[in-house]
Structure formats: C-alpha cells, structure tokens
Tab-separated table of N, CA and C in Angstrom:
chain	number	residue	atom	x	y	z
A	1	MET	N	9.710	53.167	-30.363
A	1	MET	CA	10.443	52.131	-29.219
A	1	MET	C	10.007	51.500	-29.071
A	2	PRO	N	10.305	50.858	-28.326
A	2	PRO	CA	10.810	49.397	-27.871
A	2	PRO	C	9.285	48.312	-27.759
A	3	LEU	N	9.811	47.279	-27.978
A	3	LEU	CA	8.530	46.178	-28.332
A	3	LEU	C	8.289	45.508	-27.023
A	4	PHE	N	9.099	45.475	-26.416
A	4	PHE	CA	9.178	44.225	-24.899
A	4	PHE	C	9.286	45.359	-23.196
A	5	THR	N	9.068	46.764	-23.671
A	5	THR	CA	9.122	47.529	-22.410
A	5	THR	C	7.819	47.656	-20.898
A	6	ASP	N	6.787	46.802	-22.032
A	6	ASP	CA	6.620	46.024	-20.407
A	6	ASP	C	6.548	44.915	-19.497
A	7	ILE	N	7.906	44.369	-20.368
A	7	ILE	CA	8.500	42.919	-19.637
A	7	ILE	C	9.778	43.494	-18.807
A	8	PRO	N	10.220	43.177	-17.361
A	8	PRO	CA	10.948	43.750	-16.892
A	8	PRO	C	11.694	43.014	-17.699
A	9	ARG	N	13.101	43.329	-17.461
A	9	ARG	CA	14.719	42.821	-18.370
A	9	ARG	C	14.818	42.010	-17.151
A	10	TYR	N	14.866	41.276	-16.115
A	10	TYR	CA	15.471	40.377	-15.356
A	10	TYR	C	14.707	39.146	-16.087
A	11	ALA	N	13.211	39.372	-16.745
A	11	ALA	CA	12.319	37.830	-17.280
A	11	ALA	C	12.599	37.651	-18.657
A	12	LEU	N	13.097	38.977	-19.753
A	12	LEU	CA	13.638	38.249	-20.766
A	12	LEU	C	14.802	37.338	-20.023
A	13	VAL	N	15.888	37.452	-19.571
A	13	VAL	CA	17.040	37.002	-19.083
A	13	VAL	C	16.653	35.688	-18.782
A	14	LEU	N	16.028	35.805	-17.482
A	14	LEU	CA	15.432	34.551	-17.238
A	14	LEU	C	15.084	33.309	-18.520
A	15	GLY	N	13.574	34.170	-18.875
A	15	GLY	CA	13.693	33.399	-19.709
A	15	GLY	C	14.615	33.345	-21.225
A	16	GLY	N	15.239	33.581	-21.364
A	16	GLY	CA	16.442	33.493	-22.571
A	16	GLY	C	17.010	32.322	-22.132
A	17	ALA	N	17.674	32.125	-19.847
A	17	ALA	CA	18.517	31.351	-20.007
A	17	ALA	C	17.128	29.736	-19.689
A	18	LEU	N	16.685	30.125	-19.131
A	18	LEU	CA	15.854	28.763	-18.871
A	18	LEU	C	15.395	27.933	-20.720
A	19	VAL	N	15.271	28.704	-21.813
A	19	VAL	CA	15.504	27.675	-22.628
A	19	VAL	C	15.392	26.246	-22.757
A	20	PRO	N	17.284	26.753	-23.485
A	20	PRO	CA	18.537	25.906	-22.974
A	20	PRO	C	18.930	25.505	-21.829
A	21	LEU	N	18.358	25.198	-21.198
A	21	LEU	CA	18.142	24.944	-18.978
A	21	LEU	C	17.509	23.756	-19.331
A	22	LEU	N	16.340	24.098	-20.140
A	22	LEU	CA	15.253	22.866	-19.772
A	22	LEU	C	15.665	22.137	-21.008
A	23	LEU	N	16.076	22.793	-22.136
A	23	LEU	CA	16.269	21.298	-23.079
A	23	LEU	C	16.919	20.330	-22.505
A	24	GLY	N	18.973	21.084	-21.977
A	24	GLY	CA	19.554	20.359	-21.705
A	24	GLY	C	18.875	19.089	-20.880
A	25	ALA	N	18.149	19.736	-19.810
A	25	ALA	CA	18.114	18.545	-18.949
A	25	ALA	C	16.944	17.582	-19.396
A	26	ALA	N	16.337	17.330	-21.003
A	26	ALA	CA	15.289	16.446	-21.153
A	26	ALA	C	16.482	15.595	-21.770
A	27	ALA	N	18.200	16.005	-21.675
A	27	ALA	CA	18.869	15.448	-22.516
A	27	ALA	C	20.437	14.928	-21.809
A	28	VAL	N	20.009	14.588	-20.644
A	28	VAL	CA	20.531	14.626	-19.389
A	28	VAL	C	21.169	13.154	-19.963
A	29	ARG	N	20.936	12.259	-19.733
A	29	ARG	CA	20.724	10.163	-19.914
A	29	ARG	C	19.808	10.132	-20.638
A	30	PRO	N	19.699	9.006	-21.297
A	30	PRO	CA	19.522	8.662	-22.334
A	30	PRO	C	19.316	7.341	-21.541
A	31	ARG	N	17.547	7.167	-21.739
A	31	ARG	CA	17.555	5.546	-20.644
A	31	ARG	C	17.524	3.890	-20.936
A	32	THR	N	18.091	4.073	-20.345
A	32	THR	CA	19.445	2.808	-19.891
A	32	THR	C	18.797	0.986	-20.326
A	33	PRO	N	18.353	0.353	-21.952
A	33	PRO	CA	17.816	-0.472	-21.721
A	33	PRO	C	18.248	-1.926	-21.004
A	34	PRO	N	16.911	-2.790	-20.304
A	34	PRO	CA	17.537	-3.560	-19.972
A	34	PRO	C	17.962	-4.423	-20.482
A	35	THR	N	18.254	-5.897	-19.667
A	35	THR	CA	19.520	-6.258	-19.547
A	35	THR	C	19.193	-7.841	-20.073
A	36	GLU	N	19.409	-8.213	-20.832
A	36	GLU	CA	18.060	-9.513	-20.592
A	36	GLU	C	19.339	-10.679	-20.574
A	37	VAL	N	18.779	-11.587	-20.086
A	37	VAL	CA	19.550	-13.269	-20.134
A	37	VAL	C	18.895	-14.681	-20.486
A	38	GLU	N	19.594	-15.112	-20.739
A	38	GLU	CA	18.776	-15.937	-21.310
A	38	GLU	C	18.445	-17.378	-20.312
A	39	VAL	N	18.266	-18.155	-20.305
A	39	VAL	CA	18.137	-18.587	-18.967
A	39	VAL	C	17.627	-20.054	-19.044
A	40	ARG	N	18.448	-21.171	-18.955
A	40	ARG	CA	18.010	-22.893	-19.575
A	40	ARG	C	17.656	-23.325	-18.492
A	41	LEU	N	15.965	-23.957	-18.025
A	41	LEU	CA	15.726	-24.570	-16.947
A	41	LEU	C	16.058	-26.106	-18.213
A	42	SER	N	16.437	-26.946	-17.030
A	42	SER	CA	16.799	-28.422	-17.373
A	42	SER	C	16.581	-29.281	-15.725
A	43	GLU	N	16.547	-31.237	-16.522
A	43	GLU	CA	16.765	-31.825	-14.793
A	43	GLU	C	18.396	-31.764	-15.440
A	44	TRP	N	19.076	-31.137	-13.905
A	44	TRP	CA	18.470	-30.755	-13.054
A	44	TRP	C	19.541	-30.298	-13.031
A	45	LYS	N	19.732	-29.175	-13.549
A	45	LYS	CA	20.789	-27.717	-14.098
A	45	LYS	C	19.666	-26.316	-14.374
A	46	VAL	N	20.198	-25.371	-13.499
A	46	VAL	CA	20.134	-23.818	-14.022
A	46	VAL	C	20.882	-23.450	-15.136
A	47	GLU	N	20.640	-23.002	-15.863
A	47	GLU	CA	21.833	-22.460	-16.852
A	47	GLU	C	21.817	-20.872	-17.707
A	48	VAL	N	23.012	-19.389	-17.180
A	48	VAL	CA	22.229	-18.647	-17.432
A	48	VAL	C	23.672	-17.470	-18.573
A	49	SER	N	23.326	-17.483	-19.356
A	49	SER	CA	23.731	-16.571	-20.454
A	49	SER	C	25.294	-15.693	-19.656
A	50	ALA	N	25.135	-15.425	-18.754
A	50	ALA	CA	25.905	-13.950	-18.005
A	50	ALA	C	25.511	-15.047	-16.817
A	51	ALA	N	27.399	-13.733	-16.571
A	51	ALA	CA	26.945	-14.249	-14.644
A	51	ALA	C	27.576	-13.572	-14.396
A	52	THR	N	27.636	-12.135	-14.701
A	52	THR	CA	27.945	-10.900	-14.440
A	52	THR	C	26.737	-9.812	-14.889
A	53	VAL	N	25.729	-9.178	-14.295
A	53	VAL	CA	25.048	-7.657	-15.113
A	53	VAL	C	25.453	-6.415	-14.459
A	54	PRO	N	24.797	-5.909	-15.335
A	54	PRO	CA	25.128	-3.979	-14.629
A	54	PRO	C	23.992	-3.767	-13.563
A	55	ALA	N	23.367	-3.620	-12.766
A	55	ALA	CA	22.246	-3.093	-11.777
A	55	ALA	C	21.397	-2.624	-12.687
A	56	GLY	N	20.530	-2.482	-12.628
A	56	GLY	CA	18.860	-2.033	-12.831
A	56	GLY	C	18.124	-3.474	-13.174
A	57	LEU	N	17.096	-3.365	-14.418
A	57	LEU	CA	15.961	-3.844	-14.908
A	57	LEU	C	16.874	-4.921	-15.808
A	58	VAL	N	16.461	-6.426	-15.561
A	58	VAL	CA	16.918	-7.002	-16.052
A	58	VAL	C	15.652	-8.374	-16.592
A	59	VAL	N	15.883	-8.338	-17.823
A	59	VAL	CA	15.082	-9.515	-18.094
A	59	VAL	C	14.874	-11.318	-17.874
A	60	PHE	N	14.771	-12.180	-17.741
A	60	PHE	CA	15.074	-13.286	-17.722
A	60	PHE	C	14.498	-13.972	-18.566
A	61	ARG	N	14.978	-13.749	-19.759
A	61	ARG	CA	14.014	-15.177	-21.227
A	61	ARG	C	14.709	-16.704	-20.726
A	62	LEU	N	13.280	-17.130	-19.953
A	62	LEU	CA	13.339	-18.831	-19.837
A	62	LEU	C	12.795	-19.707	-20.280
A	63	ALA	N	13.546	-20.595	-20.352
A	63	ALA	CA	13.151	-22.090	-21.498
A	63	ALA	C	13.466	-23.476	-20.797
A	64	ASN	N	13.140	-23.543	-20.541
A	64	ASN	CA	12.243	-25.283	-19.898
A	64	ASN	C	13.323	-26.049	-20.839
A	65	ALA	N	14.274	-26.443	-20.563
A	65	ALA	CA	14.672	-27.924	-21.916
A	65	ALA	C	14.249	-29.005	-21.759
A	66	GLY	N	13.916	-28.702	-20.408
A	66	GLY	CA	13.476	-30.103	-19.569
A	66	GLY	C	12.524	-31.921	-19.950
A	67	GLN	N	12.755	-32.707	-18.171
A	67	GLN	CA	11.157	-33.037	-19.196
A	67	GLN	C	10.098	-32.985	-17.899
A	68	ILE	N	10.564	-32.555	-17.454
A	68	ILE	CA	8.899	-32.075	-16.588
A	68	ILE	C	9.020	-30.763	-15.974
A	69	GLU	N	8.210	-30.316	-15.429
A	69	GLU	CA	8.472	-28.745	-15.007
A	69	GLU	C	8.612	-28.279	-14.620
A	70	HIS	N	9.391	-26.848	-14.435
A	70	HIS	CA	9.737	-25.891	-13.616
A	70	HIS	C	9.310	-24.240	-13.667
A	71	ALA	N	10.338	-23.592	-12.323
A	71	ALA	CA	9.742	-22.780	-12.270
A	71	ALA	C	11.125	-21.452	-12.293
A	72	PHE	N	11.150	-20.496	-11.789
A	72	PHE	CA	12.664	-19.977	-12.026
A	72	PHE	C	12.471	-18.564	-10.962
A	73	GLU	N	13.258	-18.532	-9.450
A	73	GLU	CA	13.258	-17.250	-8.963
A	73	GLU	C	14.424	-16.823	-8.801
A	74	VAL	N	14.715	-15.337	-8.463
A	74	VAL	CA	15.953	-14.854	-8.154
A	74	VAL	C	15.331	-14.566	-6.675
A	75	GLU	N	16.819	-15.008	-5.868
A	75	GLU	CA	16.454	-14.441	-4.129
A	75	GLU	C	18.305	-13.893	-3.726
A	76	GLY	N	17.931	-12.599	-3.288
A	76	GLY	CA	18.927	-11.481	-2.158
A	76	GLY	C	18.285	-10.181	-2.875
A	77	LYS	N	19.675	-9.712	-1.289
A	77	LYS	CA	19.304	-8.359	-1.804
A	77	LYS	C	18.313	-8.098	-0.696
A	78	GLY	N	17.473	-9.044	-0.203
A	78	GLY	CA	15.672	-8.456	0.415
A	78	GLY	C	14.728	-8.712	-0.654
A	79	LEU	N	15.086	-8.784	-1.592
A	79	LEU	CA	13.971	-9.506	-2.883
A	79	LEU	C	14.144	-11.244	-3.115
A	80	GLU	N	13.004	-11.534	-3.333
A	80	GLU	CA	12.292	-13.138	-3.556
A	80	GLU	C	11.533	-12.942	-4.835
A	81	LYS	N	11.727	-13.552	-5.411
A	81	LYS	CA	11.031	-13.077	-6.847
A	81	LYS	C	11.013	-14.175	-8.254
A	82	ARG	N	9.120	-14.427	-8.222
A	82	ARG	CA	10.051	-16.229	-9.097
A	82	ARG	C	8.676	-15.154	-10.560
A	83	SER	N	8.595	-17.145	-11.253
A	83	SER	CA	8.023	-17.304	-12.714
A	83	SER	C	6.632	-17.636	-12.033
A	84	GLU	N	6.467	-17.552	-13.253
A	84	GLU	CA	4.846	-18.854	-12.916
A	84	GLU	C	5.854	-20.326	-13.739
A	85	PRO	N	5.135	-21.288	-12.927
A	85	PRO	CA	6.127	-22.289	-13.356
A	85	PRO	C	5.770	-22.483	-14.416
A	86	ILE	N	6.514	-23.435	-15.738
A	86	ILE	CA	6.813	-23.518	-17.149
A	86	ILE	C	6.918	-25.172	-17.581
A	87	VAL	N	5.645	-25.271	-18.567
A	87	VAL	CA	5.584	-26.705	-19.432
A	87	VAL	C	7.165	-27.294	-19.279
A	88	ALA	N	6.904	-28.820	-19.812
A	88	ALA	CA	8.346	-28.597	-20.164
A	88	ALA	C	7.873	-28.436	-21.733
A	89	GLY	N	9.412	-27.760	-22.469
A	89	GLY	CA	9.325	-26.940	-24.116
A	89	GLY	C	8.412	-26.289	-23.775
A	90	ALA	N	8.155	-25.640	-22.486
A	90	ALA	CA	7.605	-23.872	-23.331
A	90	ALA	C	8.701	-23.268	-22.794
A	91	GLU	N	8.142	-22.266	-23.079
A	91	GLU	CA	9.265	-20.850	-22.668
A	91	GLU	C	8.419	-19.859	-21.554
A	92	GLY	N	9.267	-18.912	-21.280
A	92	GLY	CA	7.957	-17.511	-19.525
A	92	GLY	C	9.069	-16.761	-19.615
A	93	THR	N	9.340	-15.219	-19.094
A	93	THR	CA	10.092	-14.672	-18.878
A	93	THR	C	9.408	-14.099	-17.522
A	94	LEU	N	11.086	-13.414	-16.767
A	94	LEU	CA	10.549	-12.928	-15.793
A	94	LEU	C	11.331	-11.567	-15.283
A	95	ASN	N	10.982	-10.439	-15.013
A	95	ASN	CA	10.854	-8.640	-15.298
A	95	ASN	C	11.737	-8.888	-13.959
A	96	VAL	N	13.121	-8.410	-13.150
A	96	VAL	CA	13.524	-7.975	-11.907
A	96	VAL	C	14.685	-7.014	-12.668
A	97	THR	N	14.185	-5.353	-11.564
A	97	THR	CA	15.141	-4.947	-11.501
A	97	THR	C	16.449	-5.169	-9.849
A	98	LEU	N	17.539	-5.083	-10.369
A	98	LEU	CA	18.197	-5.499	-9.545
A	98	LEU	C	18.978	-4.531	-8.790
A	99	LYS	N	19.700	-4.837	-8.065
A	99	LYS	CA	20.969	-3.616	-6.873
A	99	LYS	C	21.981	-4.118	-7.189
A	100	PRO	N	22.881	-3.324	-7.020
A	100	PRO	CA	24.450	-4.522	-7.109
A	100	PRO	C	24.094	-5.141	-5.562
A	101	GLY	N	25.431	-6.414	-5.765
A	101	GLY	CA	25.520	-7.710	-5.217
A	101	GLY	C	25.727	-8.702	-5.905
A	102	ARG	N	25.152	-9.690	-5.530
A	102	ARG	CA	25.509	-11.509	-5.216
A	102	ARG	C	23.632	-11.785	-5.245
A	103	TYR	N	23.085	-12.219	-6.734
A	103	TYR	CA	21.924	-12.553	-6.028
A	103	TYR	C	21.540	-14.983	-6.580
A	104	GLU	N	20.604	-15.337	-5.531
A	104	GLU	CA	20.445	-16.611	-6.001
A	104	GLU	C	19.465	-17.636	-7.286
A	105	LEU	N	19.854	-17.635	-8.286
A	105	LEU	CA	19.170	-18.224	-9.297
A	105	LEU	C	18.671	-19.964	-8.570
A	106	TYR	N	17.205	-20.264	-8.607
A	106	TYR	CA	17.322	-21.636	-8.824
A	106	TYR	C	16.062	-21.726	-8.619
A	107	CYS	N	15.736	-23.374	-9.521
A	107	CYS	CA	13.865	-24.124	-9.496
A	107	CYS	C	13.913	-24.431	-8.308
A	108	PRO	N	12.599	-23.183	-8.234
A	108	PRO	CA	11.764	-23.047	-6.870
A	108	PRO	C	10.457	-24.999	-5.829
A	109	VAL	N	10.842	-25.583	-7.888
A	109	VAL	CA	9.561	-26.594	-7.961
A	109	VAL	C	9.791	-27.486	-6.843
A	110	GLY	N	9.556	-28.199	-6.260
A	110	GLY	CA	8.996	-29.156	-5.418
A	110	GLY	C	9.542	-29.310	-3.909
A	111	SER	N	9.003	-28.318	-3.737
A	111	SER	CA	9.410	-27.035	-1.985
A	111	SER	C	11.243	-27.412	-1.527
A	112	GLY	N	11.646	-27.023	-2.834
A	112	GLY	CA	13.333	-27.601	-3.135
A	112	GLY	C	13.761	-27.830	-3.171
A	113	ALA	N	13.130	-29.911	-3.277
A	113	ALA	CA	13.757	-30.512	-4.342
A	113	ALA	C	14.340	-30.470	-5.105
A	114	HIS	N	13.998	-30.055	-6.222
A	114	HIS	CA	15.265	-29.010	-7.180
A	114	HIS	C	16.205	-28.841	-7.081
A	115	LYS	N	15.682	-27.761	-6.447
A	115	LYS	CA	17.893	-26.907	-6.051
A	115	LYS	C	17.990	-27.530	-5.413
A	116	GLN	N	17.847	-28.268	-4.374
A	116	GLN	CA	18.487	-29.120	-3.032
A	116	GLN	C	19.409	-30.513	-3.969
A	117	ALA	N	18.470	-30.000	-5.837
A	117	ALA	CA	19.121	-31.681	-6.973
A	117	ALA	C	20.699	-31.259	-7.874
A	118	GLY	N	20.349	-29.595	-7.738
A	118	GLY	CA	21.052	-29.209	-8.489
A	118	GLY	C	21.005	-27.875	-9.149
A	119	MET	N	19.767	-28.274	-9.538
A	119	MET	CA	18.815	-26.705	-10.263
A	119	MET	C	19.054	-25.191	-9.441
A	120	LYS	N	20.790	-25.177	-9.296
A	120	LYS	CA	21.034	-22.951	-9.088
A	120	LYS	C	22.028	-22.926	-9.552
A	121	THR	N	22.125	-21.936	-9.573
A	121	THR	CA	23.606	-20.614	-9.585
A	121	THR	C	23.522	-18.924	-8.485
A	122	THR	N	24.477	-18.667	-9.290
A	122	THR	CA	24.308	-17.619	-8.411
A	122	THR	C	24.065	-16.400	-9.956
A	123	ILE	N	24.124	-15.279	-9.403
A	123	ILE	CA	24.306	-14.044	-11.010
A	123	ILE	C	25.088	-12.829	-9.609
A	124	THR	N	26.161	-11.667	-10.325
A	124	THR	CA	26.698	-10.974	-10.201
A	124	THR	C	25.917	-9.303	-10.631
A	125	VAL	N	25.238	-8.802	-9.602
A	125	VAL	CA	24.849	-7.319	-9.858
A	125	VAL	C	26.277	-6.592	-9.939
A	126	THR	N	26.203	-5.512	-10.996
A	126	THR	CA	27.657	-4.952	-10.778
A	126	THR	C	26.583	-3.505	-10.754
A	127	ALA	N	27.348	-2.334	-10.298
A	127	ALA	CA	27.422	-1.005	-9.845
A	127	ALA	C	27.781	-0.095	-11.935
A	128	GLU	N	28.248	-0.447	-12.171
A	128	GLU	CA	29.171	-0.153	-13.424
A	128	GLU	C	27.503	-0.373	-14.782
A	129	GLU	N	27.953	0.731	-15.147
A	129	GLU	CA	26.802	0.482	-16.986
A	129	GLU	C	27.304	-0.485	-17.792
A	130	SER	N	27.788	-1.760	-17.722
A	130	SER	CA	28.296	-2.358	-18.719
A	130	SER	C	28.211	-3.038	-19.284
A	131	GLY	N	28.087	-4.122	-20.453
A	131	GLY	CA	27.254	-4.984	-20.761
A	131	GLY	C	27.210	-6.080	-20.083
A	132	PRO	N	26.227	-7.457	-20.315
A	132	PRO	CA	26.850	-8.193	-19.640
A	132	PRO	C	27.724	-9.214	-19.584
A	133	SER	N	28.935	-10.121	-18.580
A	133	SER	CA	29.411	-11.139	-19.113
A	133	SER	C	29.402	-12.134	-19.480
A	134	SER	N	29.436	-13.280	-20.457
A	134	SER	CA	29.310	-14.378	-19.886
A	134	SER	C	29.691	-15.723	-19.287
A	135	ASN	N	28.854	-16.724	-19.396
A	135	ASN	CA	28.864	-17.215	-18.239
A	135	ASN	C	28.401	-18.333	-19.241
A	136	TYR	N	29.001	-18.900	-21.017
A	136	TYR	CA	28.180	-19.721	-20.634
A	136	TYR	C	29.683	-20.792	-21.602
C-alpha cells in the first residue's frame, strides 16, 4: 500500500516544485556592499576619493585636515543630509542612500561662508553597479 494515499497528487507535485523555487529565491541577488568615499576637508576645499559612484548606500568617511571646525553636506535630487560638526584633526562618517544623478558636496559651516570660500565639489551617481571611479 502506498505511503501517501491520503495526500492528493497535486500537493506532492506542488510541494516538490516549491522547494527549488524557495531555495532559488533566497539566492537571487546578494546584498551589494556600500560604496565608501574618503572625504578630506580643509581650508578651503573638499576633496573626495571618487568622482562617480553607483547608486545605493554610500558611506562618506570624513577627515578634517584643516585648522578649524568643518562639517559635510550632501545635497541634490530632493535630498539634503549633513554630518555633525568635525573639529580640526577629527574624523566622522555620513551614510547616505543616493539615487542616480548629480549631487553637491560642501561644508555648510558659517552659514554658507565655507562653501562660498571654495569648500564644495560634486559627485555623480550612476545606475550601474560598478565600483567608484577615482577623483584623486
């Protein structure tokens, strides 16, 4: 006598088909690691390690190489996010999820005075999932 006589045939077929589907769904796409961009702030410039990055989470590693307090802000595509102030010689981090487009990066300290003095640059975010391109 068959062991599965009380289970309809479609349940066995469906159950057997679901296992590969569920296992395959878990391995569809590995999580993309964040892109890291080194940022050097000093009087009166902002230097970044990448001019172009892929869309997604970007971790800005901030270093204040100047003699006075600075901060870092990312603005564009409806987004405006800034770091806490960073004292001279200190470091910080700013995590931002960016969509494709062009963003302005600058120091917001001094009600825009640092930005006007030259502490600004841009970064381009692509839809491609490639590594960052160097800006150094």
